[in-house]
Amino acid sequence: STQTHVSFNDGRSIPQIGLGVWQTPDDVAVEAVSTALQTGYRHIDTAAVYQNETGVGKGIVASGVARGDIFLTTKVWNEDQGFDETLRAMDASLERLGTGYVDLYLIHWPSAYRGKFIDTWRAMIRLREEGKALSIGVSNFEGDYIEQLIAETGVTPAINQIQLHPRFQQKAMRDKHAKLGVVTESWSPLGQGKLLDDPVIGDIAKRHGKSAAQVIIRWHLDMGLVVIPKSVTPSRIVENFDVFDFALSEADKAAIAGLDAADGRIGSDPVTARF
Ligand code: NAD
């Protein structure tokens, strides 16, 4: 297995596959994170609102992998937006994670109705200057919210973590990110598991002797995306990282391109979401 990295606009880079830990209870996160790191993952994606930062921190220690070899992401929750609030939220996250810094700190959602994401971004810039976050980025910044951050501060996010999977391929956002120098990261990359019984994916998987999950993860990698599949089941954590021994054909990619759907989004539109 040769894990690839994607380069940021700030000179750093991110391992292309990470373990997502949304909906993973704190005690379960300890084992999931430790299993992933022992499998070869070097990237973990958590958030303050997931309420498992303590477990993630314990999992890192339990794995025996050096903190410096791990890329750790967490996110500031909507209720903590604002300049001072974000600085405090970062300190609380670091305390729970048991670490002095994160590799990447994200604004979890624009939560635009609060009118605070510019002040929040100014705090992220401060946190990077202080070394508490090595890189800073955003999540769910669809619409023109990234342009607003750049116009107000001159600082372009390293990454935007958005919902992206074969049924919701986000071409317009990907094109914009490429133009602005922002890396695209796929959340719910497996469509929260709902894509795993798709017959088109199943057919491709059968021909490669791989699982549906592996085919979808391979597709994200081939698209140049950062991908953070979630599982708490050890065998699936291993399976989702075993994607370096096959390649999708042009026909496979065309078939998956055909799964994109205008109504493929799961859940709220982040431009208008009121939470
Ligand atoms: P996902 O698309 O990764 O799907 C996870 C589900 O798929 C699992 O719960 C399991 O049921 C199934 N699964 C995983 N691997 C499998 C396998 N090999 N075989 C069979 N089934 C398998 O869903 P997700 O958790 O929504 O997204 C992944 C990560 O993205 C999250 O954990 C979180 O870190 C991040 N995320 C971020 C946001 C955001 O707003 N920034 C929102 C949602 C998710």
Coordinates of N, CA, C and O in Angstrom, one line a residue, residues 49-205:
V49 N -18.4 18.6 17.7 CA -19.8 18.2 17.9 C -20.0 16.7 17.9 O -21.0 16.2 18.3
Y50 N -19.0 15.9 17.4 CA -19.1 14.5 17.4 C -19.0 13.9 18.8 O -19.3 12.7 19.1
Q51 N -18.5 14.7 19.8 CA -18.4 14.3 21.2 C -17.5 13.1 21.3 O -17.8 12.2 22.2
N52 N -16.5 13.0 20.5 CA -15.6 11.8 20.7 C -14.1 12.2 20.6 O -13.2 11.4 20.4
E53 N -13.8 13.5 20.8 CA -12.4 14.0 20.7 C -11.6 13.3 21.8 O -10.4 13.0 21.5
T54 N -12.2 13.0 23.0 CA -11.4 12.4 24.0 C -11.0 11.0 23.6 O -9.9 10.5 23.7
G55 N -12.0 10.3 23.0 CA -11.7 8.9 22.5 C -10.7 8.9 21.4 O -9.9 8.0 21.3
V56 N -10.8 9.8 20.5 CA -9.8 9.9 19.4 C -8.4 10.1 20.0 O -7.5 9.4 19.5
G57 N -8.3 11.0 20.9 CA -7.0 11.2 21.5 C -6.4 9.9 22.2 O -5.3 9.6 22.1
K58 N -7.3 9.2 22.9 CA -6.9 8.0 23.5 C -6.5 6.9 22.5 O -5.6 6.1 22.7
G59 N -7.3 6.9 21.4 CA -7.0 5.9 20.3 C -5.6 6.2 19.7 O -4.9 5.3 19.3
I60 N -5.3 7.5 19.5 CA -3.9 7.8 19.0 C -2.9 7.3 19.9 O -1.9 6.6 19.5
V61 N -3.0 7.5 21.2 CA -2.0 7.0 22.2 C -2.0 5.5 22.1 O -0.9 4.9 22.1
A62 N -3.2 4.8 22.1 CA -3.2 3.4 22.2 C -2.6 2.7 20.9 O -2.1 1.6 21.0
S63 N -2.6 3.4 19.8 CA -2.1 2.9 18.5 C -0.6 2.7 18.6 O -0.1 1.9 17.8
G64 N 0.1 3.5 19.4 CA 1.5 3.4 19.4 C 2.2 4.2 18.2 O 3.4 4.3 18.1
V65 N 1.3 4.8 17.4 CA 1.9 5.6 16.3 C 2.2 7.0 16.8 O 1.4 7.6 17.5
A66 N 3.3 7.5 16.4 CA 3.7 8.8 16.9 C 2.8 9.9 16.5 O 2.4 10.0 15.3
R67 N 2.4 10.8 17.4 CA 1.5 11.9 17.0 C 2.0 12.7 15.8 O 1.2 13.1 14.9
G68 N 3.3 12.9 15.7 CA 3.9 13.6 14.6 C 3.7 12.9 13.2 O 3.8 13.6 12.2
D69 N 3.3 11.6 13.2 CA 3.1 10.9 12.0 C 1.7 10.9 11.6 O 1.3 10.3 10.6
I70 N 0.8 11.5 12.4 CA -0.7 11.5 12.2 C -1.2 12.8 11.8 O -0.8 13.8 12.4
F71 N -2.1 12.8 10.8 CA -2.8 14.1 10.4 C -4.1 14.1 11.1 O -5.0 13.2 10.8
L72 N -4.3 15.0 12.0 CA -5.6 15.1 12.8 C -6.4 16.4 12.5 O -5.8 17.5 12.5
T73 N -7.6 16.1 12.1 CA -8.6 17.2 11.8 C -9.6 17.3 12.9 O -10.2 16.3 13.2
T74 N -10.0 18.5 13.3 CA -11.2 18.7 14.1 C -11.9 20.0 13.6 O -11.3 20.7 12.7
K75 N -13.1 20.3 14.1 CA -13.9 21.4 13.5 C -14.6 22.2 14.6 O -15.0 21.6 15.6
V76 N -14.7 23.5 14.4 CA -15.4 24.3 15.3 C -16.9 24.2 15.1 O -17.3 24.3 13.9
W77 N -17.7 24.0 16.1 CA -19.1 23.8 15.9 C -19.8 25.2 15.8 O -19.3 26.2 16.2
N78 N -21.0 25.2 15.1 CA -21.7 26.4 14.8 C -21.9 27.3 16.0 O -21.8 28.6 15.9
E79 N -22.3 26.8 17.1 CA -22.6 27.6 18.3 C -21.4 28.3 18.8 O -21.5 29.2 19.6
D80 N -20.2 27.8 18.5 CA -19.0 28.4 18.9 C -18.4 29.4 17.9 O -17.2 29.9 18.1
Q81 N -19.1 29.7 16.9 CA -18.6 30.7 15.9 C -18.5 32.1 16.6 O -19.2 32.4 17.5
G82 N -17.6 32.9 16.0 CA -17.3 34.2 16.6 C -15.8 34.2 16.9 O -15.2 33.1 17.1
F83 N -15.1 35.3 17.0 CA -13.7 35.4 17.1 C -13.2 34.8 18.5 O -12.5 33.7 18.5
D84 N -13.7 35.3 19.6 CA -13.2 34.8 20.9 C -13.7 33.4 21.2 O -13.0 32.6 21.7
E85 N -15.0 33.2 20.7 CA -15.6 31.9 20.9 C -14.8 30.8 20.2 O -14.6 29.7 20.8
T86 N -14.3 31.1 19.0 CA -13.5 30.1 18.3 C -12.2 29.8 18.9 O -11.7 28.6 19.0
L87 N -11.5 30.9 19.4 CA -10.2 30.7 20.1 C -10.4 29.7 21.3 O -9.7 28.8 21.6
R88 N -11.5 30.0 22.1 CA -11.8 29.1 23.2 C -12.2 27.7 22.8 O -11.8 26.7 23.5
A89 N -12.9 27.6 21.8 CA -13.3 26.2 21.3 C -12.1 25.4 20.9 O -12.1 24.2 21.1
M90 N -11.1 26.1 20.2 CA -9.9 25.4 19.9 C -9.2 24.8 21.1 O -8.8 23.7 21.1
D91 N -9.1 25.7 22.1 CA -8.4 25.2 23.4 C -9.1 24.0 24.0 O -8.5 23.1 24.5
A92 N -10.4 24.1 24.0 CA -11.2 23.0 24.6 C -11.0 21.7 23.7 O -10.9 20.6 24.3
S93 N -11.0 21.8 22.4 CA -10.7 20.6 21.6 C -9.4 20.1 21.8 O -9.2 18.8 21.9
L94 N -8.3 20.9 21.9 CA -7.0 20.4 22.1 C -6.9 19.7 23.4 O -6.2 18.7 23.5
E95 N -7.5 20.3 24.4 CA -7.5 19.7 25.8 C -8.1 18.2 25.7 O -7.6 17.3 26.2
R96 N -9.3 18.1 25.0 CA -10.0 16.8 24.9 C -9.1 15.8 24.1 O -9.0 14.7 24.4
L97 N -8.5 16.3 23.0 CA -7.7 15.5 22.1 C -6.4 15.1 22.8 O -5.7 14.2 22.3
G98 N -6.0 15.8 23.8 CA -4.7 15.6 24.4 C -3.5 15.9 23.6 O -2.5 15.1 23.6
T99 N -3.6 16.9 22.8 CA -2.5 17.3 21.9 C -2.3 18.8 21.9 O -3.3 19.5 22.3
G100 N -1.2 19.3 21.5 CA -0.9 20.7 21.5 C -1.3 21.4 20.2 O -1.3 22.6 20.2
Y101 N -1.7 20.6 19.2 CA -2.0 21.2 17.9 C -2.9 20.2 17.1 O -2.8 19.0 17.3
V102 N -3.6 20.8 16.2 CA -4.2 19.9 15.1 C -3.6 20.2 13.8 O -3.0 21.3 13.6
D103 N -3.6 19.2 12.9 CA -3.0 19.5 11.6 C -4.0 20.3 10.7 O -3.5 21.0 9.8
L104 N -5.3 20.2 11.0 CA -6.3 21.0 10.2 C -7.4 21.3 11.1 O -8.0 20.4 11.8
Y105 N -7.8 22.6 11.1 CA -9.0 23.1 11.9 C -9.9 23.6 10.8 O -9.6 24.4 10.0
L106 N -11.2 23.2 10.9 CA -12.2 23.5 9.9 C -13.4 24.3 10.6 O -13.8 23.9 11.7
I107 N -13.9 25.3 9.9 CA -15.3 25.8 10.3 C -16.3 24.8 9.8 O -16.4 24.5 8.6
H108 N -17.0 24.2 10.7 CA -17.8 23.0 10.4 C -18.9 23.3 9.3 O -19.1 22.5 8.4
W109 N -19.7 24.4 9.5 CA -20.7 24.8 8.6 C -20.6 26.3 8.5 O -20.3 27.0 9.5
P110 N -21.0 26.9 7.4 CA -21.1 28.4 7.4 C -22.1 29.0 8.4 O -21.8 30.0 9.0
S111 N -23.2 28.3 8.6 CA -24.2 28.7 9.5 C -24.4 30.2 9.2 O -24.4 31.1 10.2
A112 N -24.7 30.6 8.0 CA -24.6 32.0 7.5 C -25.6 32.9 8.3 O -25.4 34.1 8.4
Y113 N -26.7 32.3 8.7 CA -27.7 33.2 9.4 C -27.2 33.8 10.7 O -27.7 34.8 11.1
R114 N -26.2 33.2 11.2 CA -25.6 33.8 12.4 C -24.7 35.0 12.1 O -24.4 35.8 13.0
G115 N -24.3 35.1 10.8 CA -23.5 36.3 10.4 C -22.1 36.3 11.1 O -21.5 37.4 11.3
K116 N -21.5 35.2 11.4 CA -20.3 35.1 12.2 C -19.1 34.5 11.5 O -18.0 34.4 12.0
F117 N -19.3 34.0 10.2 CA -18.2 33.1 9.7 C -17.0 33.9 9.3 O -15.9 33.3 9.3
I118 N -17.1 35.2 9.1 CA -15.9 36.0 8.8 C -15.1 36.2 10.0 O -13.8 36.0 10.0
D119 N -15.7 36.5 11.1 CA -15.0 36.6 12.4 C -14.4 35.3 12.8 O -13.3 35.2 13.4
T120 N -15.1 34.2 12.6 CA -14.6 32.9 12.9 C -13.4 32.6 12.1 O -12.4 32.1 12.6
W121 N -13.4 33.0 10.8 CA -12.2 32.8 9.9 C -11.0 33.6 10.4 O -9.9 33.1 10.4
R122 N -11.3 34.8 10.9 CA -10.2 35.6 11.4 C -9.5 34.9 12.6 O -8.3 35.0 12.8
A123 N -10.4 34.2 13.4 CA -9.8 33.5 14.6 C -9.0 32.3 14.1 O -7.9 32.0 14.6
M124 N -9.5 31.6 13.0 CA -8.7 30.5 12.4 C -7.3 31.0 12.0 O -6.3 30.3 12.2
I125 N -7.3 32.2 11.4 CA -6.0 32.7 10.9 C -5.1 32.9 12.1 O -3.9 32.6 12.1
R126 N -5.6 33.5 13.2 CA -4.9 33.7 14.4 C -4.3 32.3 14.9 O -3.2 32.2 15.3
L127 N -5.2 31.3 15.0 CA -4.8 30.0 15.5 C -3.7 29.4 14.6 O -2.8 28.7 15.2
R128 N -3.7 29.6 13.4 CA -2.6 29.2 12.5 C -1.3 29.9 12.9 O -0.2 29.3 13.0
E129 N -1.4 31.2 13.1 CA -0.2 32.0 13.5 C 0.4 31.5 14.8 O 1.6 31.4 15.0
E130 N -0.5 31.1 15.7 CA -0.1 30.6 17.0 C 0.4 29.1 17.0 O 0.9 28.6 18.0
G131 N 0.2 28.5 15.8 CA 0.7 27.1 15.7 C -0.3 26.1 16.3 O 0.1 24.9 16.4
K132 N -1.5 26.5 16.7 CA -2.4 25.5 17.3 C -3.1 24.7 16.2 O -3.6 23.6 16.4
A133 N -3.2 25.3 15.0 CA -3.7 24.6 13.8 C -2.6 24.8 12.7 O -2.2 26.0 12.4
L134 N -2.1 23.7 12.2 CA -1.0 23.9 11.2 C -1.6 24.3 9.8 O -1.0 25.1 9.1
S135 N -2.8 23.9 9.5 CA -3.6 24.4 8.3 C -5.0 24.7 8.8 O -5.5 24.1 9.8
I136 N -5.6 25.6 8.0 CA -7.0 25.9 8.3 C -7.9 25.9 7.0 O -7.4 26.1 5.9
G137 N -9.1 25.5 7.3 CA -10.0 25.3 6.1 C -11.5 25.4 6.6 O -11.8 25.9 7.7
V138 N -12.3 25.0 5.7 CA -13.8 25.1 5.9 C -14.5 23.8 5.5 O -13.9 22.9 4.9
S139 N -15.7 23.7 5.9 CA -16.6 22.6 5.5 C -18.0 23.1 5.2 O -18.5 24.1 5.8
N140 N -18.5 22.6 4.2 CA -19.9 22.9 3.8 C -20.0 24.4 3.3 O -21.1 25.0 3.3
F141 N -18.9 25.0 2.8 CA -18.9 26.3 2.3 C -19.2 26.3 0.8 O -18.4 26.4 0.0
E142 N -20.5 26.1 0.6 CA -21.0 26.0 -0.8 C -21.5 27.5 -1.2 O -21.2 28.4 -0.4
G143 N -22.2 27.6 -2.3 CA -22.5 29.0 -2.7 C -21.3 29.8 -2.9 O -20.3 29.3 -3.4
D144 N -21.3 31.1 -2.5 CA -20.1 31.9 -2.7 C -19.4 32.3 -1.3 O -18.8 33.3 -1.2
Y145 N -19.6 31.4 -0.3 CA -19.1 31.7 1.0 C -17.5 31.7 1.0 O -16.9 32.5 1.8
I146 N -16.9 30.9 0.2 CA -15.4 30.9 0.2 C -15.0 32.2 -0.4 O -14.0 32.9 0.1
E147 N -15.6 32.7 -1.5 CA -15.2 34.0 -2.1 C -15.4 35.1 -1.0 O -14.5 36.0 -1.0
Q148 N -16.4 35.0 -0.2 CA -16.6 36.1 0.9 C -15.4 36.0 1.8 O -14.9 37.1 2.2
L149 N -14.9 34.9 2.2 CA -13.8 34.8 3.2 C -12.6 35.4 2.5 O -11.8 36.2 3.2
I150 N -12.3 35.1 1.3 CA -11.1 35.6 0.6 C -11.2 37.1 0.5 O -10.2 37.8 0.7
A151 N -12.4 37.6 0.1 CA -12.6 39.0 -0.1 C -12.3 39.8 1.2 O -11.7 40.9 1.2
E152 N -12.8 39.2 2.3 CA -12.7 40.0 3.6 C -11.3 39.8 4.3 O -10.9 40.7 5.1
T153 N -10.6 38.7 4.0 CA -9.3 38.5 4.8 C -8.1 38.3 3.9 O -7.0 38.3 4.4
G154 N -8.3 38.0 2.6 CA -7.2 37.7 1.7 C -6.6 36.3 2.0 O -5.6 35.9 1.3
V155 N -7.2 35.5 2.9 CA -6.7 34.2 3.1 C -7.6 33.1 2.6 O -8.8 33.1 2.9
T156 N -7.1 32.3 1.7 CA -7.8 31.2 1.0 C -7.8 30.0 1.9 O -6.7 29.5 2.3
P157 N -8.9 29.3 2.2 CA -8.9 28.1 2.9 C -8.0 27.0 2.2 O -8.0 27.0 1.0
A158 N -7.4 26.1 3.0 CA -6.6 25.0 2.4 C -7.5 24.0 1.7 O -7.2 23.4 0.7
I159 N -8.7 23.9 2.3 CA -9.6 22.7 1.9 C -11.0 23.1 2.2 O -11.3 23.9 3.1
N160 N -11.9 22.5 1.4 CA -13.4 22.6 1.7 C -13.9 21.2 1.8 O -13.9 20.4 0.8
Q161 N -14.4 20.7 2.9 CA -14.9 19.4 3.1 C -16.4 19.5 2.9 O -17.2 20.1 3.6
I162 N -16.9 18.8 1.8 CA -18.3 18.9 1.4 C -18.9 17.5 1.1 O -18.1 16.6 0.9
Q163 N -20.2 17.4 1.1 CA -20.8 16.2 0.8 C -20.5 15.9 -0.7 O -20.8 16.7 -1.6
L164 N -19.9 14.7 -0.9 CA -19.5 14.3 -2.3 C -19.5 12.8 -2.4 O -18.8 12.1 -1.6
H165 N -20.2 12.2 -3.3 CA -20.2 10.8 -3.5 C -20.8 10.5 -4.9 O -21.2 11.5 -5.6
P166 N -20.7 9.3 -5.4 CA -21.1 9.1 -6.8 C -22.5 9.6 -7.2 O -22.8 10.0 -8.3
R167 N -23.4 9.7 -6.2 CA -24.8 10.2 -6.5 C -24.9 11.7 -6.4 O -25.9 12.3 -6.7
F168 N -23.8 12.3 -5.9 CA -23.8 13.8 -5.7 C -22.4 14.3 -5.9 O -21.6 14.5 -5.0
Q169 N -22.0 14.5 -7.2 CA -20.6 14.6 -7.6 C -20.0 16.0 -7.5 O -18.8 16.2 -7.7
Q170 N -20.9 17.0 -7.3 CA -20.4 18.4 -7.0 C -19.4 18.9 -8.1 O -18.4 19.6 -7.7
K171 N -19.7 18.8 -9.3 CA -18.8 19.3 -10.4 C -18.5 20.8 -10.3 O -17.4 21.2 -10.4
A172 N -19.6 21.6 -10.0 CA -19.4 23.0 -10.0 C -18.4 23.4 -8.8 O -17.5 24.2 -9.0
M173 N -18.6 22.8 -7.7 CA -17.7 23.1 -6.5 C -16.3 22.6 -6.8 O -15.3 23.3 -6.5
R174 N -16.2 21.4 -7.4 CA -14.8 20.9 -7.7 C -14.1 21.9 -8.7 O -12.9 22.2 -8.5
D175 N -14.8 22.4 -9.7 CA -14.2 23.3 -10.7 C -13.8 24.6 -10.0 O -12.7 25.1 -10.2
K176 N -14.6 25.1 -9.1 CA -14.3 26.3 -8.4 C -13.1 26.1 -7.5 O -12.2 27.0 -7.5
H177 N -13.1 25.1 -6.7 CA -12.0 24.8 -5.8 C -10.7 24.8 -6.6 O -9.6 25.3 -6.2
A178 N -10.7 24.1 -7.8 CA -9.5 24.0 -8.6 C -9.0 25.4 -9.0 O -7.8 25.7 -9.0
K179 N -9.9 26.3 -9.4 CA -9.6 27.6 -9.8 C -9.0 28.4 -8.6 O -8.1 29.2 -8.8
L180 N -9.6 28.2 -7.4 CA -9.1 29.0 -6.2 C -7.9 28.4 -5.5 O -7.4 29.0 -4.6
G181 N -7.6 27.2 -5.8 CA -6.5 26.5 -5.1 C -6.9 25.9 -3.8 O -6.2 25.9 -2.8
V182 N -8.1 25.4 -3.8 CA -8.7 24.8 -2.5 C -8.9 23.3 -2.8 O -9.4 22.9 -3.8
V183 N -8.4 22.5 -1.9 CA -8.5 21.0 -2.0 C -10.0 20.6 -1.7 O -10.6 21.2 -0.8
T184 N -10.5 19.7 -2.4 CA -11.8 19.2 -2.2 C -11.8 17.9 -1.4 O -11.0 16.9 -1.8
E185 N -12.5 17.8 -0.3 CA -12.6 16.6 0.6 C -14.0 16.1 0.6 O -14.9 16.9 0.8
S186 N -14.2 14.8 0.4 CA -15.5 14.2 0.3 C -16.0 13.7 1.7 O -15.5 12.8 2.2
W187 N -17.1 14.3 2.1 CA -17.8 13.7 3.3 C -18.9 12.9 2.9 O -19.5 13.0 1.8
S188 N -19.3 11.9 3.7 CA -20.2 10.8 3.4 C -19.8 10.3 2.0 O -20.7 10.2 1.1
P189 N -18.6 9.8 1.8 CA -18.1 9.4 0.5 C -18.8 8.1 0.0 O -18.9 7.9 -1.2
L190 N -19.4 7.3 1.0 CA -20.1 6.1 0.6 C -21.6 6.4 0.5 O -22.4 5.5 0.5
G191 N -22.0 7.7 0.6 CA -23.4 8.0 0.6 C -24.0 7.5 1.9 O -25.2 7.1 1.9
Q192 N -23.2 7.5 3.0 CA -23.7 7.0 4.3 C -24.0 5.5 4.2 O -24.9 5.0 4.9
G193 N -23.3 4.8 3.3 CA -23.6 3.4 3.1 C -24.7 3.1 2.1 O -24.8 1.9 1.6
K194 N -25.5 4.1 1.7 CA -26.6 3.9 0.9 C -26.2 3.5 -0.6 O -27.1 3.0 -1.3
L195 N -25.0 3.8 -1.0 CA -24.6 3.5 -2.4 C -24.0 2.1 -2.5 O -23.7 1.7 -3.6
L196 N -23.9 1.4 -1.4 CA -23.1 0.1 -1.5 C -23.9 -1.0 -2.2 O -23.3 -2.0 -2.6
D197 N -25.2 -0.8 -2.3 CA -25.9 -1.9 -3.1 C -26.4 -1.4 -4.5 O -27.2 -2.0 -5.1
D198 N -25.7 -0.3 -4.9 CA -26.0 0.2 -6.3 C -25.5 -0.9 -7.3 O -24.4 -1.3 -7.2
P199 N -26.4 -1.3 -8.3 CA -26.0 -2.3 -9.2 C -24.8 -2.0 -10.1 O -24.0 -2.8 -10.5
V200 N -24.7 -0.7 -10.5 CA -23.6 -0.3 -11.3 C -22.2 -0.5 -10.6 O -21.3 -1.0 -11.1
I201 N -22.2 0.0 -9.3 CA -21.0 -0.2 -8.5 C -20.8 -1.7 -8.3 O -19.6 -2.1 -8.3
G202 N -21.8 -2.4 -8.0 CA -21.7 -3.8 -7.7 C -21.1 -4.6 -8.9 O -20.2 -5.5 -8.7
D203 N -21.5 -4.2 -10.1 CA -20.9 -4.8 -11.3 C -19.4 -4.6 -11.5 O -18.6 -5.5 -11.8
I204 N -19.0 -3.3 -11.2 CA -17.6 -2.9 -11.3 C -16.8 -3.7 -10.3 O -15.8 -4.2 -10.5
A205 N -17.4 -3.8 -9.1 CA -16.7 -4.4 -7.9 C -16.5 -5.9 -8.3 O -15.4 -6.4 -8.1

